[in-house]
mmCIF file of C-alpha atoms in Angstrom:
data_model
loop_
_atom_site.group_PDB
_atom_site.id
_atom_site.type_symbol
_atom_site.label_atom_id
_atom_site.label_comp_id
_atom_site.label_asym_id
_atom_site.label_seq_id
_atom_site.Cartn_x
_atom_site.Cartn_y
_atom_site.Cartn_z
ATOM 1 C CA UNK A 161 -0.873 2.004 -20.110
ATOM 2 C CA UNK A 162 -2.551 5.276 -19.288
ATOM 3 C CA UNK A 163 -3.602 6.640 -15.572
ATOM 4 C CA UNK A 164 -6.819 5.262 -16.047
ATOM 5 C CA UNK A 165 -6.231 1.426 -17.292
ATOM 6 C CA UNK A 166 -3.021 1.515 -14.307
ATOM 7 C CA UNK A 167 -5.981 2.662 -12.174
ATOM 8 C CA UNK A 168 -8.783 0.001 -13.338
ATOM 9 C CA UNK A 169 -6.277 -2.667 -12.929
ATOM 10 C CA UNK A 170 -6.094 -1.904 -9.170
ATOM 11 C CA UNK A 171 -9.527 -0.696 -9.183
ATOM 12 C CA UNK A 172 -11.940 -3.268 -11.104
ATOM 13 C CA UNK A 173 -15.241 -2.236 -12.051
ATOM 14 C CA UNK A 174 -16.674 -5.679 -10.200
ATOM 15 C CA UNK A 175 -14.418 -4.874 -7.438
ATOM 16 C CA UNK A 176 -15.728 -5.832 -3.943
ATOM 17 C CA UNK A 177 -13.534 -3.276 -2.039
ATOM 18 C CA UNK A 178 -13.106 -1.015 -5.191
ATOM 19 C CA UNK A 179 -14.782 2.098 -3.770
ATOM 20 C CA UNK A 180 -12.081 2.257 -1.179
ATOM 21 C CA UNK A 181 -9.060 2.848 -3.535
ATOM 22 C CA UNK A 182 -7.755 6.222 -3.664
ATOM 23 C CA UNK A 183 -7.480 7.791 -6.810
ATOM 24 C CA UNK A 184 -4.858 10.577 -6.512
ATOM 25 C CA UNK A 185 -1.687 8.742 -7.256
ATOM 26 C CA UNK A 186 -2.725 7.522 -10.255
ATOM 27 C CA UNK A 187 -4.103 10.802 -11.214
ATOM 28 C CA UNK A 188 -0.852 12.266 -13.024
ATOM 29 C CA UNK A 189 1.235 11.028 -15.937
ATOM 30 C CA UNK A 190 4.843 10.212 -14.247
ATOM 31 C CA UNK A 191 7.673 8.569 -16.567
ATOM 32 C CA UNK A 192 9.232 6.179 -14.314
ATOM 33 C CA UNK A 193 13.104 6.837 -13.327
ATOM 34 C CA UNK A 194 15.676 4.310 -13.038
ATOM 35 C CA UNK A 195 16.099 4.786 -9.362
ATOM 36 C CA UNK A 196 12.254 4.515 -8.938
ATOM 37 C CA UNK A 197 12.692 1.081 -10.831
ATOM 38 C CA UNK A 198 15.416 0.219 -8.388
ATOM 39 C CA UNK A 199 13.619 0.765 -5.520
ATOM 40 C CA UNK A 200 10.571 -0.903 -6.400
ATOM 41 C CA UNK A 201 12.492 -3.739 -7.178
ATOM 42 C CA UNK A 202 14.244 -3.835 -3.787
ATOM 43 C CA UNK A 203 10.831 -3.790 -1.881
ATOM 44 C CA UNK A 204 9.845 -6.348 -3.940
ATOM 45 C CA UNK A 205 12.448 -8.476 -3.227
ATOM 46 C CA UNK A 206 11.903 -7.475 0.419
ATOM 47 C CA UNK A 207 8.965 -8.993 0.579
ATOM 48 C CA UNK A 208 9.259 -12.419 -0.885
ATOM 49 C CA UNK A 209 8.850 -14.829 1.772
ATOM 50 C CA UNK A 210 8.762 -11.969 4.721
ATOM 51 C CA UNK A 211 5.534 -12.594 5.826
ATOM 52 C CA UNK A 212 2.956 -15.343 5.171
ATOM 53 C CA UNK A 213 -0.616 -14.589 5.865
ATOM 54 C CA UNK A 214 -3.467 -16.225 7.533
ATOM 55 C CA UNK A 215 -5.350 -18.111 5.026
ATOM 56 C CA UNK A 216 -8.019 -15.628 3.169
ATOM 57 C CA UNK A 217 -11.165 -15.665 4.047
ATOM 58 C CA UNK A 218 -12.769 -14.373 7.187
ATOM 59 C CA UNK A 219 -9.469 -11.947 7.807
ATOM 60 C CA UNK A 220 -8.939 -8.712 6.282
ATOM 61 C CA UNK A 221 -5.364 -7.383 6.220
ATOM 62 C CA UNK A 222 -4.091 -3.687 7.219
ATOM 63 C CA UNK A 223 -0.432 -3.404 5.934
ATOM 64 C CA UNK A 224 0.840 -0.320 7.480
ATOM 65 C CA UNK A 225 5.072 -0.022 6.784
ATOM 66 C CA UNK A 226 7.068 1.965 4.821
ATOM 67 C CA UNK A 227 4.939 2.906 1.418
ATOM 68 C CA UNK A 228 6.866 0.650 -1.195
ATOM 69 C CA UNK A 229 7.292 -2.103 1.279
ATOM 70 C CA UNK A 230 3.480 -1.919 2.244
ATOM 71 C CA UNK A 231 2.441 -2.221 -1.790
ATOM 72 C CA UNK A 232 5.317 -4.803 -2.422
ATOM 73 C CA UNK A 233 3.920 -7.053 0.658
ATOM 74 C CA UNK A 234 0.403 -6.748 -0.599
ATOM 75 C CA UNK A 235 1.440 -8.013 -4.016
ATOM 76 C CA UNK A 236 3.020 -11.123 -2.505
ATOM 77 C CA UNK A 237 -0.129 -11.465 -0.326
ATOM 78 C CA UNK A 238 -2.327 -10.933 -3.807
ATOM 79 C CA UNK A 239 -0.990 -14.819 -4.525
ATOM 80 C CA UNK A 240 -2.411 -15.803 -1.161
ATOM 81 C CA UNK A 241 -6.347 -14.460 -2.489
ATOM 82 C CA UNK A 242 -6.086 -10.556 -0.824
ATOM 83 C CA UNK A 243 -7.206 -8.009 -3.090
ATOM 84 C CA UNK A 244 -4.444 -4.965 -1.973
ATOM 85 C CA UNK A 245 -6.259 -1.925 -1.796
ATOM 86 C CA UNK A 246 -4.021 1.083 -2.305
ATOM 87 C CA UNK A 247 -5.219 3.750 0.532
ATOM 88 C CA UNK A 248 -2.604 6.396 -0.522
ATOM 89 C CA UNK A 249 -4.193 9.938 -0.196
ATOM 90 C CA UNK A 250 -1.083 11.951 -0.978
ATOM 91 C CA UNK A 251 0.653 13.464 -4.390
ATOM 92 C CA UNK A 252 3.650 13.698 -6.213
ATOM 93 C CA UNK A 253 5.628 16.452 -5.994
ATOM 94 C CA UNK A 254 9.089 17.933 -6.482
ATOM 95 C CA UNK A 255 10.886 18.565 -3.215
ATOM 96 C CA UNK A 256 7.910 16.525 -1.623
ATOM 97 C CA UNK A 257 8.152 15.860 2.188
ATOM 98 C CA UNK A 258 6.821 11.925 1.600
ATOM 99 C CA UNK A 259 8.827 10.399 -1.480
ATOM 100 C CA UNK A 260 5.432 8.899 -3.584
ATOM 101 C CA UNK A 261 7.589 8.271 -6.222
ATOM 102 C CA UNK A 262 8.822 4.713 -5.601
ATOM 103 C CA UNK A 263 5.147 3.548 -4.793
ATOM 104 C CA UNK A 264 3.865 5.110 -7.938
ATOM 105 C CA UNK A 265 6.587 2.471 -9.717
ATOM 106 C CA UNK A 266 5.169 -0.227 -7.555
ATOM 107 C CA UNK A 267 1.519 0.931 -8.847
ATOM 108 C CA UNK A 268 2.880 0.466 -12.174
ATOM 109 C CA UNK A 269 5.523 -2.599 -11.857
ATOM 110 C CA UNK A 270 3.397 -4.513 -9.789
ATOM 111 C CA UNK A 271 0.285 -4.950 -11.912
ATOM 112 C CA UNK A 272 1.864 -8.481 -13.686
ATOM 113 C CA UNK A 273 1.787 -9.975 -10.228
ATOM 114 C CA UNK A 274 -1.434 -8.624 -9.569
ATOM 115 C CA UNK A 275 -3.109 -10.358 -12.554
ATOM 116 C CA UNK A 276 -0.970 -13.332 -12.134
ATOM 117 C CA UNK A 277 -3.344 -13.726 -8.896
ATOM 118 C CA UNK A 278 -6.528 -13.777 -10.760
ATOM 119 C CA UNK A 279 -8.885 -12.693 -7.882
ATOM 120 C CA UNK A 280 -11.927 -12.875 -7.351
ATOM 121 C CA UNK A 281 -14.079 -10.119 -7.613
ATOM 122 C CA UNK A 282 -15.198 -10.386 -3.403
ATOM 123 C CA UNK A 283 -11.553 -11.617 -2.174
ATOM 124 C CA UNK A 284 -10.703 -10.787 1.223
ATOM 125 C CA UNK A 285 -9.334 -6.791 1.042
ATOM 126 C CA UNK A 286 -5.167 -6.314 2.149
ATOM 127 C CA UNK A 287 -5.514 -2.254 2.991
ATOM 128 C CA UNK A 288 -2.515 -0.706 2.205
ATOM 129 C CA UNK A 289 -1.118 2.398 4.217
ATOM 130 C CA UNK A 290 2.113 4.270 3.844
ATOM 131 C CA UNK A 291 3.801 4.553 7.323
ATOM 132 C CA UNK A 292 5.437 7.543 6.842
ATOM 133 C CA UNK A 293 2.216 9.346 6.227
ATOM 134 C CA UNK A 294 2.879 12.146 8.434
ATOM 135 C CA UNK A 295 6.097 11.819 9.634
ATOM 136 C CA UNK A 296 9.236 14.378 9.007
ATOM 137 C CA UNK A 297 8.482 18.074 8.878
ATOM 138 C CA UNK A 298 7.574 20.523 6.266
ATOM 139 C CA UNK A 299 10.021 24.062 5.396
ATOM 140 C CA UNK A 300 9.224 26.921 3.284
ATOM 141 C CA UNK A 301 9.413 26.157 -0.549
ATOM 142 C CA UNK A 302 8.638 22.228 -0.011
ATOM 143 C CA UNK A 303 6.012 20.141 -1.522
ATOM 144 C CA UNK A 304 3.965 19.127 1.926
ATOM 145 C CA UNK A 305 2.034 16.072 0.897
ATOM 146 C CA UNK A 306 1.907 14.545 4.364
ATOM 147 C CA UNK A 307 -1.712 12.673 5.130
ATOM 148 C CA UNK A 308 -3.643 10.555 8.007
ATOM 149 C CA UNK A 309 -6.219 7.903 7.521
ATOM 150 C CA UNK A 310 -9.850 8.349 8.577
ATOM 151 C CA UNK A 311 -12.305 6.345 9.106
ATOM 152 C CA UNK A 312 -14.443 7.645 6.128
ATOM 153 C CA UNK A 313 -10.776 5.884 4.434
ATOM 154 C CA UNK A 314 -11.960 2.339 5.037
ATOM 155 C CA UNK A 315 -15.156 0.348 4.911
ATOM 156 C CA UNK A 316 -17.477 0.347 7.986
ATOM 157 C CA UNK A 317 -17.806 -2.841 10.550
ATOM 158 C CA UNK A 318 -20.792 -3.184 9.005
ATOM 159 C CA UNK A 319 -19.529 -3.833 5.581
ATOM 160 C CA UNK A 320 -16.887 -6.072 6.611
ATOM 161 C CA UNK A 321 -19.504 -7.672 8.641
ATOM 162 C CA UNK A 322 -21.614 -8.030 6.042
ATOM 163 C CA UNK A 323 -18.843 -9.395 3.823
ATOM 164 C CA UNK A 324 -18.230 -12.293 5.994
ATOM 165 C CA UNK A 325 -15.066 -10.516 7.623
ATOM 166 C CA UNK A 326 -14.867 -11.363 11.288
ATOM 167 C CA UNK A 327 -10.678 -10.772 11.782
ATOM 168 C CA UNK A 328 -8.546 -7.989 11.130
ATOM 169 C CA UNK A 329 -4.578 -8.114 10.939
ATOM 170 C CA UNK A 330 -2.624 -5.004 11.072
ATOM 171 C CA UNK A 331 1.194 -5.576 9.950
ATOM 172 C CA UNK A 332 3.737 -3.289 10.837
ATOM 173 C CA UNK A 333 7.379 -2.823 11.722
ATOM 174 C CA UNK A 334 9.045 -1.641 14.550
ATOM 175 C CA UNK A 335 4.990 -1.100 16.346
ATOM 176 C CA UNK A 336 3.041 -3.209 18.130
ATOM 177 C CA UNK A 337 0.409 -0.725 18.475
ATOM 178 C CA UNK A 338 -1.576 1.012 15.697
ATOM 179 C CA UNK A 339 -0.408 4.385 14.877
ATOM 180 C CA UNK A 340 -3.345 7.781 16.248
ATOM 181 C CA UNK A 341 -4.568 8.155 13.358
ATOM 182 C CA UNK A 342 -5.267 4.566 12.171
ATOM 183 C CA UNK A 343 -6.431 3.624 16.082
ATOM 184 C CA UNK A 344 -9.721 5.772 15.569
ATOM 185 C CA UNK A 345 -10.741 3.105 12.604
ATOM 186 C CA UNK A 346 -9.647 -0.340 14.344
ATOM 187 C CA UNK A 347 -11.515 1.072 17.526
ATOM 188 C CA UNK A 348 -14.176 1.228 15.312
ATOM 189 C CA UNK A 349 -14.324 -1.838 14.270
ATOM 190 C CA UNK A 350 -13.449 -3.589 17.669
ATOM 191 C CA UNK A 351 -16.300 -1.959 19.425
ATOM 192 C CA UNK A 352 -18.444 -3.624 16.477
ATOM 193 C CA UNK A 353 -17.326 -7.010 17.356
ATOM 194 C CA UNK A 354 -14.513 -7.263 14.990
ATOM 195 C CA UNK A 355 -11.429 -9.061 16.472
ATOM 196 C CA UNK A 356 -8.151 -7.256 15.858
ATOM 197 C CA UNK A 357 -4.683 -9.030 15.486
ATOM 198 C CA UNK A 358 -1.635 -7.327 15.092
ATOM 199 C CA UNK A 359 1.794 -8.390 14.235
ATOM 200 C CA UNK A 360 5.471 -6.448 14.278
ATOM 201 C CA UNK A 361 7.720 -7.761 11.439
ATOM 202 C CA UNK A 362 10.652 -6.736 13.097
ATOM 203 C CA UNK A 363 10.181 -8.835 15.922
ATOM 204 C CA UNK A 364 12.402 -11.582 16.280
ATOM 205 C CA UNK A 365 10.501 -14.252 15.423
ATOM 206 C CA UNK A 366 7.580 -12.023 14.584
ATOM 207 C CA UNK A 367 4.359 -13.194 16.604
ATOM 208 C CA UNK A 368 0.635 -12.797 15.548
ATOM 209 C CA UNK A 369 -1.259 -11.294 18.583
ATOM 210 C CA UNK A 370 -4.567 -10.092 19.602
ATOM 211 C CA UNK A 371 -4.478 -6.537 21.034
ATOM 212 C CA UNK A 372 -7.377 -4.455 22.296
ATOM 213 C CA UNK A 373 -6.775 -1.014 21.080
ATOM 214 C CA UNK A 374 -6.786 1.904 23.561
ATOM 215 C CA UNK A 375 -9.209 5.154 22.758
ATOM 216 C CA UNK A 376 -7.369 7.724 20.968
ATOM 217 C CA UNK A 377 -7.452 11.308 21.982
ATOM 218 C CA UNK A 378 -10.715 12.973 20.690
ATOM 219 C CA UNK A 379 -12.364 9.387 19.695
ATOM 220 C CA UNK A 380 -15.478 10.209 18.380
ATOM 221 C CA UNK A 381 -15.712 13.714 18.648
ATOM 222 C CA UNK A 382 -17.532 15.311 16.163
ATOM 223 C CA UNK A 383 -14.302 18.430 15.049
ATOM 224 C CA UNK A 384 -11.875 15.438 15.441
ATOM 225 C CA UNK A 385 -11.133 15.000 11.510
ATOM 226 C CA UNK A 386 -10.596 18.879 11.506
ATOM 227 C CA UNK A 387 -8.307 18.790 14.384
ATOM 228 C CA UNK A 388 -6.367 16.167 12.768
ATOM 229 C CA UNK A 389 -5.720 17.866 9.586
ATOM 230 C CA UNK A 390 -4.982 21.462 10.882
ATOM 231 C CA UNK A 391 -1.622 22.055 9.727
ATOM 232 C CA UNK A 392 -1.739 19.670 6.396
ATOM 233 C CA UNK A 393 -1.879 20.650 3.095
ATOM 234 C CA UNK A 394 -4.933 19.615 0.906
ATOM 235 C CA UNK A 395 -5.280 20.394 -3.440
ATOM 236 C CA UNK A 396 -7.732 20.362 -5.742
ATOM 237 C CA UNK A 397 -8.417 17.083 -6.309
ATOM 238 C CA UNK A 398 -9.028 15.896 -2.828
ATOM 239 C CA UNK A 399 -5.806 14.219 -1.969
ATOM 240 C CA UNK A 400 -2.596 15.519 0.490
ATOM 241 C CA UNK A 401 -0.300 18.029 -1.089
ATOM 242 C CA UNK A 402 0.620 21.658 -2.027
ATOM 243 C CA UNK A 403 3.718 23.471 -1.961
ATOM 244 C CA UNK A 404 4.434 25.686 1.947
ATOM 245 C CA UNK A 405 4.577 29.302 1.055
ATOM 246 C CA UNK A 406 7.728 30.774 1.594
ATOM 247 C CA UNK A 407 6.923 34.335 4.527
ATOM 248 C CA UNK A 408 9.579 35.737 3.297
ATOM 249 C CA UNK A 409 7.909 36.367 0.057
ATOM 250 C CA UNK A 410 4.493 36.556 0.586
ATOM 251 C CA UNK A 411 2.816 39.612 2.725
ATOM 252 C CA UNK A 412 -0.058 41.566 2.848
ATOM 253 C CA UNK A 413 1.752 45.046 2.503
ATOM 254 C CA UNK A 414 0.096 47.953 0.180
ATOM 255 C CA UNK A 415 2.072 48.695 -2.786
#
């Protein structure tokens, strides 16, 4: 299929949370490697069984872990009535600081399961995030396609609200608190009378807890989004990524 059925299957036209769904990494034709195929396949297998859900509903789901883990737990959580909802703002790219290409398999390899679920058009939304969305730093001569979340990412309180959504989970691994970024939106949402639960995979025996998120540095403050982004890389078409000039070879010298 082409980038645009790939991105209608994850993206319905009747699709309650369909707005949400970013775009870029189904925006360029990519033949799918072997090794991509692997490691899609090993996420997937990952998640079977890892993690069962509270029943859909009232709860929304944010899955924030490792990118092809994230997608491959939504998938399994599609069978459970989530719609995932791919929030990935960031490229492909050769020599790329955040490795897309194993979740742009998952976009692809996953869409059997997906249909398999047959959802309904206003099922409960599973966000998914990439946890190593800015993580790892960016040299000369490297594709820089590092992101953050904002709240402009996700749906207000009052559209959850309004969608009968009273519960939010956030899934992670290794964290039992949101990451900076992703803390701006769930305070959001808490002050708005949504109740937050999180839950650490890698606990042992993982736990699901209510937490009251703290107030992030800059928490509603109008240049926050800007301050956030200074030192990432945006493109053309709206999404994270662009190659880091090398100095060495760029000046402003008169010839």
């Amino acid at each position: 299929m082409n980038e645009l059925e790939l991105y209608a299957r994850w993206a319905p036209d009747d699709g309650a949370w369909t707005p949400w769904v970013k775009p870029v990494l189904f925006a360029v034709p990519h033949t799918l490697a072997d090794e991509e195929r692997e490691a899609w396949r090993a996420a997937a297998e990952r998640a079977r069984g890892r993690w069962t859900p509270p029943r859909a509903g009232d709860t929304a789901l944010v899955l924030d872990l490792s990118g092809p883990d994230a997608l491959a737990l939504a998938v399994e959580c599609a069978a459970h009535a989530y719609r995932p909802v791919p929030l990935f703002n960031s490229c492909l790219g050769r020599n790329a600081v955040v490795p897309n290409e194993p979740l742009r398999a998952g976009l692809e390899l996953g869409v059997g399961a997906l249909a398999a679920a047959r959802l309904h058009r206003d099922a409960a939304p599973a966000f998914v995030l990439d946890s190593r969305r800015s993580q790892g730093g960016a040299k000369p001569l490297m594709f820089d396609n590092r992101w953050r979340v904002f709240a402009q990412d996700f749906p207000s309180a009052n559209v959850l609200l309004a969608r009968s959504i009273r519960t939010v989970v956030l899934v992670q691994a290794g964290a039992s608190t949101p990451s900076t970024d992703l803390a701006h939106v769930l305070l959001r949402w808490q002050t708005a009378g949504l109740a937050i639960h999180a839950i650490d995979l890698a606990a042992t025996p993982p736990a699901l807890v209510p937490i009251r998120v703290a107030k992030p540095a800059w928490y509603g403050a109008l240049f926050q989004r800007l301050l956030v982004t200074l030192g990432l890389r945006r493109n053309a078409a709206g999404g994270f990524g662009e190659v880091v000039p090398d100095a060495t070879t760029t000046g402003t010298g008169f010839a």
